[in-house]
Short mmCIF file of C-alpha atoms in Angstrom, two decimals:
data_model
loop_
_atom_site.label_atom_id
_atom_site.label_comp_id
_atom_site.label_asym_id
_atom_site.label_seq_id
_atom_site.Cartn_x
_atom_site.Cartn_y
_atom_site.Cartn_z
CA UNK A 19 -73.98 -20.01 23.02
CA UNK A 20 -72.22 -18.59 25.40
CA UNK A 21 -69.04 -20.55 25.13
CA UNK A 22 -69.47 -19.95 21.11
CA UNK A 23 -68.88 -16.71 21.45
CA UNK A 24 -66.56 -17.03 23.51
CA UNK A 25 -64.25 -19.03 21.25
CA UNK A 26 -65.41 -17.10 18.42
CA UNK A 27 -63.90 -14.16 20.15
CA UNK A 28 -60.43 -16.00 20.86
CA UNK A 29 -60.26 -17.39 17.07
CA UNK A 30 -60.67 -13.60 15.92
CA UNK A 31 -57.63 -13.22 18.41
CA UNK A 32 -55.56 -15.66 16.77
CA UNK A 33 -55.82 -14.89 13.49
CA UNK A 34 -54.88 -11.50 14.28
CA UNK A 35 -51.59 -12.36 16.06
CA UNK A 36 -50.77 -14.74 13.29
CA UNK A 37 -51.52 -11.91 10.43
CA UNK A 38 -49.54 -9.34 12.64
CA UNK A 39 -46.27 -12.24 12.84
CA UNK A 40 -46.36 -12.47 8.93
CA UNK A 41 -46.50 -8.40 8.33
CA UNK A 42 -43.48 -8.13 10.64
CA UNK A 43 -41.62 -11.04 9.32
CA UNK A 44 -42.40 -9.97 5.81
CA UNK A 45 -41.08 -6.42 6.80
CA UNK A 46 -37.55 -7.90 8.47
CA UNK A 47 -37.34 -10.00 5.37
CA UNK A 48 -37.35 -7.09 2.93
CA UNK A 49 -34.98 -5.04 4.96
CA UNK A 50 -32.63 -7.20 5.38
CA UNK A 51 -32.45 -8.22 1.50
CA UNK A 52 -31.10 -4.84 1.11
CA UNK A 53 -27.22 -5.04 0.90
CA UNK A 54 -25.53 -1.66 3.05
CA UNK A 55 -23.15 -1.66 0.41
CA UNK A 56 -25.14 -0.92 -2.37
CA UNK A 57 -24.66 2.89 -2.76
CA UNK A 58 -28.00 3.10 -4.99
CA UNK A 59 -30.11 1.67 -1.78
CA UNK A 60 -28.33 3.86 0.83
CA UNK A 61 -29.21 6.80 -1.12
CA UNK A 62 -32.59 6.22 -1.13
CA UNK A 63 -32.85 4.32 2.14
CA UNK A 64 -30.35 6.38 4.35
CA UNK A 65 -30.85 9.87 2.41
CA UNK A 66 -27.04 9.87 2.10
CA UNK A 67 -24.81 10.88 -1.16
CA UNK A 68 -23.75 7.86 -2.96
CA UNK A 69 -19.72 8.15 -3.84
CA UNK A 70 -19.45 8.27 -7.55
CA UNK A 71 -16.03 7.27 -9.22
CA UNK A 72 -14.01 10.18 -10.42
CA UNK A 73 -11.82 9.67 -13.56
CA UNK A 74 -9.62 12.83 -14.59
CA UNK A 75 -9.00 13.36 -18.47
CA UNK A 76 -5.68 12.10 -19.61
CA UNK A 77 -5.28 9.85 -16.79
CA UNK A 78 -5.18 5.64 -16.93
CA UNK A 79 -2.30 6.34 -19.96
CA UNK A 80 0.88 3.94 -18.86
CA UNK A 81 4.34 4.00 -20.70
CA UNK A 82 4.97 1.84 -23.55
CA UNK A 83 7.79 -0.08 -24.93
CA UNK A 84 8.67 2.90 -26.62
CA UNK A 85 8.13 6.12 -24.09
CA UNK A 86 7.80 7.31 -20.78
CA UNK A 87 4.74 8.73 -19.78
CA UNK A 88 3.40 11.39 -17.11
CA UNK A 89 0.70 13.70 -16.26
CA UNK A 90 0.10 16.70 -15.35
CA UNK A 91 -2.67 19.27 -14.13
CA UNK A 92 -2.94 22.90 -13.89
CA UNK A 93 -5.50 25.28 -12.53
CA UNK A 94 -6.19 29.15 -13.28
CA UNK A 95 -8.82 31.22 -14.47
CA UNK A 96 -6.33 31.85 -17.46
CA UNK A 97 -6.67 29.62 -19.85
CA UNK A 98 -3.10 29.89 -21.04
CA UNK A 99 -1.29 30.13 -17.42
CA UNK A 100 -3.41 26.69 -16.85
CA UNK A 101 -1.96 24.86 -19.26
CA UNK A 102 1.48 26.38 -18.94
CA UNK A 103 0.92 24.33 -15.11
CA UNK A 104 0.22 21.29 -16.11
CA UNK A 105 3.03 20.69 -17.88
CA UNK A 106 5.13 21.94 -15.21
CA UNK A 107 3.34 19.35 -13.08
CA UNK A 108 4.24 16.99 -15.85
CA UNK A 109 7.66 17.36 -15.96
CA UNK A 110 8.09 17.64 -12.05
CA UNK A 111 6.14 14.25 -12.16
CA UNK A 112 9.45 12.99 -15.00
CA UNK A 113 11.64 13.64 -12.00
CA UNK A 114 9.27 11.95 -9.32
CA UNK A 115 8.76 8.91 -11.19
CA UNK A 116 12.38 8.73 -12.07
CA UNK A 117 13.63 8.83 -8.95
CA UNK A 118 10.89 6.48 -7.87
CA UNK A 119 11.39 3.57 -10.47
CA UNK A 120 14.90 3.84 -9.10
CA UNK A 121 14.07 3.18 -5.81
CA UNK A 122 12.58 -0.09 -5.99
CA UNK A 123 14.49 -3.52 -5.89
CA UNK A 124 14.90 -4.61 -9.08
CA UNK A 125 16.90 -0.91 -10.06
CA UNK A 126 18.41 -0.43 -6.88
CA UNK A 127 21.14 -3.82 -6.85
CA UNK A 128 22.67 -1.84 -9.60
CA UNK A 129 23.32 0.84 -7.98
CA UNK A 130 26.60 0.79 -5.57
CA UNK A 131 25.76 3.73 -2.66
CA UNK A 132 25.78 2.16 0.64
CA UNK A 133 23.04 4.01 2.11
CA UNK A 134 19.15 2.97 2.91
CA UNK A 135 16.01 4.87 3.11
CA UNK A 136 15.60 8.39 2.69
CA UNK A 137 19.19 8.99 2.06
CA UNK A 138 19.06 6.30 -0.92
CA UNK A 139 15.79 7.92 -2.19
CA UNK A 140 17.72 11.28 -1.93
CA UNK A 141 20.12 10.81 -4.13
CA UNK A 142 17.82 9.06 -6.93
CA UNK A 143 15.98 12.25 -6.65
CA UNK A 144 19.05 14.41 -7.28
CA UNK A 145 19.94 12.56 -10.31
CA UNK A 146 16.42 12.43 -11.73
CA UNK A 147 15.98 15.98 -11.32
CA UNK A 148 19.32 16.80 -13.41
CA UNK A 149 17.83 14.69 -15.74
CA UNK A 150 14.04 16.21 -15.92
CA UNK A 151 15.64 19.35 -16.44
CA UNK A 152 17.60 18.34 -19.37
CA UNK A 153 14.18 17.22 -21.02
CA UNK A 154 11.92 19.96 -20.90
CA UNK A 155 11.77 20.29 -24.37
CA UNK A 156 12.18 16.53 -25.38
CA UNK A 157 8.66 15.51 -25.18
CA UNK A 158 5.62 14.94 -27.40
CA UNK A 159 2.02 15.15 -25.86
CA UNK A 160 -0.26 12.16 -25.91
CA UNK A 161 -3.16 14.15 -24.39
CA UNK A 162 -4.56 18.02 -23.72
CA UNK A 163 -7.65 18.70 -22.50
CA UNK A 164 -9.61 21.18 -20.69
CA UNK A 165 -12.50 21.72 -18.15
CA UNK A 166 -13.94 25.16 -16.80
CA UNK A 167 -15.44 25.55 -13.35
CA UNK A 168 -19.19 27.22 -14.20
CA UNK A 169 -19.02 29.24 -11.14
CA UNK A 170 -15.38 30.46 -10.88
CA UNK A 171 -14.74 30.11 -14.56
CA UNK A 172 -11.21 29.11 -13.90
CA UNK A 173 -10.00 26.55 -16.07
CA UNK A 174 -8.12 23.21 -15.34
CA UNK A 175 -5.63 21.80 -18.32
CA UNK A 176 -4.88 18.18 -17.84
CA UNK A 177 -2.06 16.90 -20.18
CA UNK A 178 -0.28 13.45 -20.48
CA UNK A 179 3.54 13.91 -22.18
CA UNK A 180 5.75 11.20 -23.21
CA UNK A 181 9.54 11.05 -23.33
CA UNK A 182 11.59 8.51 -25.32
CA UNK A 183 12.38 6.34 -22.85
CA UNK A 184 15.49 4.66 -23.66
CA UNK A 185 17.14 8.05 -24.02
CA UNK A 186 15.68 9.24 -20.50
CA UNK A 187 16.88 5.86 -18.74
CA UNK A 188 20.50 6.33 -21.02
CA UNK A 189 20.48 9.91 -18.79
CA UNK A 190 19.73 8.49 -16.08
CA UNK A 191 22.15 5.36 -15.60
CA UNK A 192 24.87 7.90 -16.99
CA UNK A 193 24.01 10.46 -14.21
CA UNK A 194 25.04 7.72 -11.86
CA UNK A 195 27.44 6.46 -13.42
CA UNK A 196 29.10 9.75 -13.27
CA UNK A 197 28.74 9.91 -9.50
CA UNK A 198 30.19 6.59 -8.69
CA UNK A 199 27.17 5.04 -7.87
CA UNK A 200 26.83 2.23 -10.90
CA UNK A 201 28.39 -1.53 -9.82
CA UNK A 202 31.06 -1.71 -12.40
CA UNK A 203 29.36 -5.40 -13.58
CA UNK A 204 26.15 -2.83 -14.88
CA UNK A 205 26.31 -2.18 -18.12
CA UNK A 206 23.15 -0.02 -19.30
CA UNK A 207 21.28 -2.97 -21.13
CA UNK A 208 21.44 -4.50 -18.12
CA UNK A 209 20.01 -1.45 -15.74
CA UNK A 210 17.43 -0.70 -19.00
CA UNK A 211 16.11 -3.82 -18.45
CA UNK A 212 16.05 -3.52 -14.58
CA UNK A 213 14.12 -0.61 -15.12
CA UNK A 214 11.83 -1.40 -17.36
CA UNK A 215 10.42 -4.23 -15.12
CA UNK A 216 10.44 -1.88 -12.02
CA UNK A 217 8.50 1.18 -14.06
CA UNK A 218 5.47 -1.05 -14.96
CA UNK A 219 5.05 -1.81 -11.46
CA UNK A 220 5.52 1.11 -9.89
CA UNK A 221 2.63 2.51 -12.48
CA UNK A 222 0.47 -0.94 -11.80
CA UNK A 223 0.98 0.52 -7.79
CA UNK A 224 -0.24 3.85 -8.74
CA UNK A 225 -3.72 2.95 -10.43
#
């Protein structure tokens, strides 16, 4: 009887340990199903803010085969001086994106300045900026809208304008071609086209 209980006693034993193995492994198999990436988890495993995407209004619009497009935002707690600075942030972006298109490769063999780098970009920038200047009243607007802060109550205009583009890009090859820096072989179909291919990926880069 002795030995009975005995054994009795160590069988009790064993199916403990075995029970206890299957809890743990059960537990390790659970966690680990749980991907670290999944922001929804993390938040409630970790206590840590999932990231949520942010998309601003007037945003995601590209140009067309028929006009160039930017955007720009403005902040006040004046309604009026907000909007008034977004589309000063629109038409600084003209320039930028101007002077950007005509930095890449496809543009740039057109252009006869033997210089690299910042001092190409440079002078792109100088030309684009005549240019944005000459346009700040040759635009429609594709998009206006507004948000308001509840706590400040200032007020942020966001604003997408368009330009017509083959009169912008006309400015622009003419602006170098008035400095010397067109290849005589460049005629401005030729650079149009050139830039047209370069401006939807420099916006494709920008997304």
């Amino acid at each position: 009887k002795k030995r009975e209980h005995v054994l009795s006693i160590a069988t009790v034993v064993m199916v403990a340990i075995v029970v206890v193995m299957f809890a743990s492994c059960g537990s390790t198999k659970k966690n680990s199903s749980v991907s670290i990436t999944d922001k929804k988890e993390m938040k409630k495993q970790l206590g840590a803010v999932a990231e949520v995407e942010v998309e601003f209004p007037c945003s995601g619009l590209d140009s067309d085969d028929e006009y160039l497009r930017v955007n720009g935002n403005g902040t006040s707690k004046d309604k009026t001086m907000a909007k008034d600075r977004a589309y000063q942030n629109a038409l600084s972006s003209l320039a930028t994106k101007l002077a950007g298109v005509a930095s890449m490769d496809n543009v740039r063999v057109a252009v006869s300045v033997n210089a690299d780098g910042e001092e190409f970009h440079d002078k792109m920038v100088s030309v684009s900026k005549v240019v944005a200047k000459a346009n700040v009243a040759g635009y429609r607007t594709s998009c206006e809208k507004y948000t308001v802060n509840p706590e400040t109550g200032a007020y942020t205009c966001y604003v997408a304008i368009d330009f017509g583009k083959e009169k912008v890009v006309k400015e622009m090859y003419d602006g170098l071609k008035n400095k010397n820096l067109i290849k005589a072989d460049y005629d401005f179909d030729r650079y149009l086209e050139m830039f047209e291919k370069d401006l939807k990926q420099y916006e494709e880069s920008r997304q």
